PDB file of C-alpha atoms in Angstrom:
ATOM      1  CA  UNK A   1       7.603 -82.572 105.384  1.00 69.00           C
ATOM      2  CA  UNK A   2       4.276 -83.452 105.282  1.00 83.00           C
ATOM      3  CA  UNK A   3       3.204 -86.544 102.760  1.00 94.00           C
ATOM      4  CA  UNK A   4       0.087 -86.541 100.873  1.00 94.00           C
ATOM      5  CA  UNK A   5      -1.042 -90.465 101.787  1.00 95.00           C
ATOM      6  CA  UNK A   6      -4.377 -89.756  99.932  1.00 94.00           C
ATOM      7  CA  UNK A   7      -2.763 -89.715  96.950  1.00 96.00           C
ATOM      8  CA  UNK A   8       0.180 -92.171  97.589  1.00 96.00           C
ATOM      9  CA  UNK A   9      -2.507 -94.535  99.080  1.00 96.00           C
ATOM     10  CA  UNK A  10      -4.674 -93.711  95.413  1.00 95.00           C
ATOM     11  CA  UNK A  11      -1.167 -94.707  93.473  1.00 96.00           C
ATOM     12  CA  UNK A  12      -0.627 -97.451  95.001  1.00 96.00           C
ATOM     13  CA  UNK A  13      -4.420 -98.875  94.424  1.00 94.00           C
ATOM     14  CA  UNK A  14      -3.382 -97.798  90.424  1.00 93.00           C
ATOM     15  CA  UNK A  15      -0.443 -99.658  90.522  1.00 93.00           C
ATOM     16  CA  UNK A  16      -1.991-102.645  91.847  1.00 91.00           C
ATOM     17  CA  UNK A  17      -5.033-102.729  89.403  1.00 88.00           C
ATOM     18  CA  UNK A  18      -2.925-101.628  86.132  1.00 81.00           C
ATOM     19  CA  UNK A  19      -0.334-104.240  86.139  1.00 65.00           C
ATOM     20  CA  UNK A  20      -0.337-104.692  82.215  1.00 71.00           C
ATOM     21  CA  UNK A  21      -0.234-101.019  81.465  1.00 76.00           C
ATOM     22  CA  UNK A  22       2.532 -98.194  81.731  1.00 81.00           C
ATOM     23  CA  UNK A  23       2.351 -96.674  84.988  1.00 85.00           C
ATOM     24  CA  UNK A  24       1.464 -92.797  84.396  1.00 87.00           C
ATOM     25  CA  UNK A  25       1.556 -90.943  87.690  1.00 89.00           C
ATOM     26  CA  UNK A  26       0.585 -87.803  85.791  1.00 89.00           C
ATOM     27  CA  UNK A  27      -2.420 -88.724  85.169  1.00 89.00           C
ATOM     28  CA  UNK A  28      -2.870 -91.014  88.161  1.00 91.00           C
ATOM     29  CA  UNK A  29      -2.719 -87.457  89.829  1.00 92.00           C
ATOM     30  CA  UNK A  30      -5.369 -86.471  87.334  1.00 92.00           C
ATOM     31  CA  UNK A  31      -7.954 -89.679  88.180  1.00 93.00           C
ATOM     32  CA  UNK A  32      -7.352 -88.804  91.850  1.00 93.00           C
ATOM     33  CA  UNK A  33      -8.408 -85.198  91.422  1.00 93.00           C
ATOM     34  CA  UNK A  34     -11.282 -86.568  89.210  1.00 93.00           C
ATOM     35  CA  UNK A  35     -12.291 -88.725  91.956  1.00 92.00           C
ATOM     36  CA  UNK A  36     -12.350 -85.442  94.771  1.00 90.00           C
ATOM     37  CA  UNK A  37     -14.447 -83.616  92.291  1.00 91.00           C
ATOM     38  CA  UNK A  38     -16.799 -86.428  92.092  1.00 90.00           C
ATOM     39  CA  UNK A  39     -16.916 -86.135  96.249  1.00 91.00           C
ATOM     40  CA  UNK A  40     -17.188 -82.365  96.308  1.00 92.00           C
ATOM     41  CA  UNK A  41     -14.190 -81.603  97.159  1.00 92.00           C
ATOM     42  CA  UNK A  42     -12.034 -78.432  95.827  1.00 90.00           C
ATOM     43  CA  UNK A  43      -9.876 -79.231  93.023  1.00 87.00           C
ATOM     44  CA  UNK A  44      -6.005 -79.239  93.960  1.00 89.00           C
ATOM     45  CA  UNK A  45      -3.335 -76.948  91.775  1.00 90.00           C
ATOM     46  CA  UNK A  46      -3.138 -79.705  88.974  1.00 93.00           C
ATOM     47  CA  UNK A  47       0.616 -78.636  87.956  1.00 94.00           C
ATOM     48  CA  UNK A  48       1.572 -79.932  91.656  1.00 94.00           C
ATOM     49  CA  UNK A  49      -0.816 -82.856  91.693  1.00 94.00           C
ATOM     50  CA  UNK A  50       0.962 -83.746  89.071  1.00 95.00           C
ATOM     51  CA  UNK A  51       4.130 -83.463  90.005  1.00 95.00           C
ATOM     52  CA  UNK A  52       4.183 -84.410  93.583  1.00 95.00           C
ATOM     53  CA  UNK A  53       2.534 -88.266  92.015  1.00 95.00           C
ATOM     54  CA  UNK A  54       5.585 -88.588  89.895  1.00 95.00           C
ATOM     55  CA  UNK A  55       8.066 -87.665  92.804  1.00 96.00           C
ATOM     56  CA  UNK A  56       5.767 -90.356  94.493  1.00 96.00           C
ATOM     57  CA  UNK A  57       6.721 -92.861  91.761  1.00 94.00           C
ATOM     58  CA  UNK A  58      10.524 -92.376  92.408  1.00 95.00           C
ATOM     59  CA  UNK A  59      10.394 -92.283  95.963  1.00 96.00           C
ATOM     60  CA  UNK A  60       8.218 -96.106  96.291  1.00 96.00           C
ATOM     61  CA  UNK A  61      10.727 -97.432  93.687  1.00 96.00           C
ATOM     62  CA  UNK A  62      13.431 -95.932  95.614  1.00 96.00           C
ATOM     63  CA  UNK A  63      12.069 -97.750  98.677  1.00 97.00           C
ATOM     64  CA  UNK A  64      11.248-100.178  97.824  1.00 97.00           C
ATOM     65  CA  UNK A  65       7.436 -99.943  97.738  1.00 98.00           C
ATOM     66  CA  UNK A  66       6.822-101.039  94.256  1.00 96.00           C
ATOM     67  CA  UNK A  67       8.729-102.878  91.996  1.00 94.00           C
ATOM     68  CA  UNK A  68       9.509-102.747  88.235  1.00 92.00           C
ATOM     69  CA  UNK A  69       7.197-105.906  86.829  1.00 88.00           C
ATOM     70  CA  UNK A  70       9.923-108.611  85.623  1.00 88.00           C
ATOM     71  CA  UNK A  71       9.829-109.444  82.019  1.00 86.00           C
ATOM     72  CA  UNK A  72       8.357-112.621  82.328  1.00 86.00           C
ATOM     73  CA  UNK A  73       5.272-111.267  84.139  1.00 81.00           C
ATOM     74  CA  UNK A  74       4.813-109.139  80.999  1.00 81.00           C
ATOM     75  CA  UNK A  75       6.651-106.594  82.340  1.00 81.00           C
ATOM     76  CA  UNK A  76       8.066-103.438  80.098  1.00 81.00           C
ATOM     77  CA  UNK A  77      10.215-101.594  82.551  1.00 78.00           C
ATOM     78  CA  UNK A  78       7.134 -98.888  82.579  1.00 80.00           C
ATOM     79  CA  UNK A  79       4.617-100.954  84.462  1.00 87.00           C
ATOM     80  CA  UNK A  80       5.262-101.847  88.527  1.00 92.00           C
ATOM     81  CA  UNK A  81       3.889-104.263  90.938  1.00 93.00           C
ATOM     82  CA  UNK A  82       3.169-103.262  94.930  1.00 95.00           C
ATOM     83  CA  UNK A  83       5.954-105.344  96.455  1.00 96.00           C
ATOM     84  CA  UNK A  84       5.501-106.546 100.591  1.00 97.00           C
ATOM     85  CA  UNK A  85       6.559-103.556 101.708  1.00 98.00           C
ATOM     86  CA  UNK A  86       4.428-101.462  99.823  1.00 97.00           C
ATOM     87  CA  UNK A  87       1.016-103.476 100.562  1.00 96.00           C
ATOM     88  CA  UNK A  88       1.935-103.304 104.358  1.00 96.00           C
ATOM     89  CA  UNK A  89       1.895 -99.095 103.439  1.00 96.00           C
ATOM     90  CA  UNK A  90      -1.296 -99.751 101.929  1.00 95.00           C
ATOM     91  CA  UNK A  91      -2.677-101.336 104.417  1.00 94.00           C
ATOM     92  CA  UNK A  92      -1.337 -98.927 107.621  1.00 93.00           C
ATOM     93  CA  UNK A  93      -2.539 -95.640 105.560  1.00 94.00           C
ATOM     94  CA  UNK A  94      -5.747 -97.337 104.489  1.00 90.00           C
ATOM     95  CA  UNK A  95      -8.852 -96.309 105.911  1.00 85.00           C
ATOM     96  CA  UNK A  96      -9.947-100.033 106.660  1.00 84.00           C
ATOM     97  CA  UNK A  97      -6.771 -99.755 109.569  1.00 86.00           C
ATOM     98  CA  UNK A  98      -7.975 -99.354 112.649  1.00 86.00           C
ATOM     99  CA  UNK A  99      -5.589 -96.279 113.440  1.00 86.00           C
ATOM    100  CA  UNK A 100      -4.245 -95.189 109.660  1.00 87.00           C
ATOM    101  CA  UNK A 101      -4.826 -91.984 111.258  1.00 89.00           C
ATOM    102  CA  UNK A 102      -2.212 -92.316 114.073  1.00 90.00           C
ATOM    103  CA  UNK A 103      -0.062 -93.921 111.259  1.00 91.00           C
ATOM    104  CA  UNK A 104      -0.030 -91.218 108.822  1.00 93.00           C
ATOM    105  CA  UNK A 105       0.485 -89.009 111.687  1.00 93.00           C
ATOM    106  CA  UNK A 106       3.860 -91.084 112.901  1.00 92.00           C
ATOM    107  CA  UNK A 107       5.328 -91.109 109.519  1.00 94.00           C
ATOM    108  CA  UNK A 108       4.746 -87.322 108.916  1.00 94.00           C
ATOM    109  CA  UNK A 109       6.775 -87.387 112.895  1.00 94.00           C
ATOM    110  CA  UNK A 110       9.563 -88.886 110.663  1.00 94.00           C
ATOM    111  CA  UNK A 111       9.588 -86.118 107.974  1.00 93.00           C
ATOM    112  CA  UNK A 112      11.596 -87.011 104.617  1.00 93.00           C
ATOM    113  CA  UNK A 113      12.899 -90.103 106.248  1.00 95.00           C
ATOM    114  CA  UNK A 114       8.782 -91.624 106.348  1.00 95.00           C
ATOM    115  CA  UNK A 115       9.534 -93.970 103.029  1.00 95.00           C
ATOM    116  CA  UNK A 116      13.102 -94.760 103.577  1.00 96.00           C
ATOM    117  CA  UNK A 117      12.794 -98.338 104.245  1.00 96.00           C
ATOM    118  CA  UNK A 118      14.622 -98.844 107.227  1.00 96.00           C
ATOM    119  CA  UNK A 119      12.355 -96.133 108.687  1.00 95.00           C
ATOM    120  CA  UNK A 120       9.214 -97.197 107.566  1.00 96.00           C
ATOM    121  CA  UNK A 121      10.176-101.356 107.863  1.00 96.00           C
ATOM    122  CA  UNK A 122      10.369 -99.948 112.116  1.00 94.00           C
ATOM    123  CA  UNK A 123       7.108 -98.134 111.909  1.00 92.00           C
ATOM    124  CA  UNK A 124       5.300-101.066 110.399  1.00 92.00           C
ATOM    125  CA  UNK A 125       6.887-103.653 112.866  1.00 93.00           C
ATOM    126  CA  UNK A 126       5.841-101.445 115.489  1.00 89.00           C
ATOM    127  CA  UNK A 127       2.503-100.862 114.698  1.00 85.00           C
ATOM    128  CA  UNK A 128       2.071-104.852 114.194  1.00 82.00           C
ATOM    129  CA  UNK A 129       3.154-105.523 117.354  1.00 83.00           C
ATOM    130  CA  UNK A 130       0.148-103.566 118.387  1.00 79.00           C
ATOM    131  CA  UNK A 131      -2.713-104.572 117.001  1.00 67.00           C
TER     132      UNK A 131
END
């Protein structure tokens, strides 16, 4: 399995600047396919956009990548925060890395496994100790 780090990378930026607000990763999908139009770029099947953002959602909860926003941060249960973890994927997909390239590429090695934590918390260690 292949991931879609454009769009988990484009999440992730969402989830950081929307703190206050319900996290929608429907139409997170739809801003990201709003901001490939604006590029030039084909239009993705929106259905699966759509879908494949909100299996994104579950699978950085489920590792640990974001965070429900606690209660007394103004939190609702339907808003997130990026949590360590998940700015370290930021930052290793991002194209300001110097090889987010090779890292996408190592984690797409690792198939399904690429955002279980104990498989991503090696990758990131590993690509640490090389830069």
């Amino acid at each position: 399995m292949s991931y879609h780090w454009d769009l988990i990378e484009f999440l992730l930026h969402e989830i950081q600047q929307s703190t206050d607000e319900h996290f929608k990763p429907r139409l997170g999908a739809e801003k990201y396919a709003q901001q490939l139009e604006g590029a030039g770029q084909p239009l993705p099947n929106m259905d699966r956009l759509r879908a494949e953002a909100a299996e994104y959602e579950r699978l950085l909860l489920d590792g640990g990548f974001i965070e429900p926003l606690p209660e007394e941060a103004g939190g609702t249960g339907e808003n997130y925060r990026v949590t360590e973890r998940g700015s370290r994927l930021l930052s290793l997909i991002g194209d300001s890395y110097p090889n987010h390239a090779g890292v996408r590429q190592s984690l797409d090695d690792r198939g399904d496994a690429a955002l279980t934590p104990e498989v991503f918390d090696d990758l990131a260690a590993r690509a640490a100790a090389r830069t």
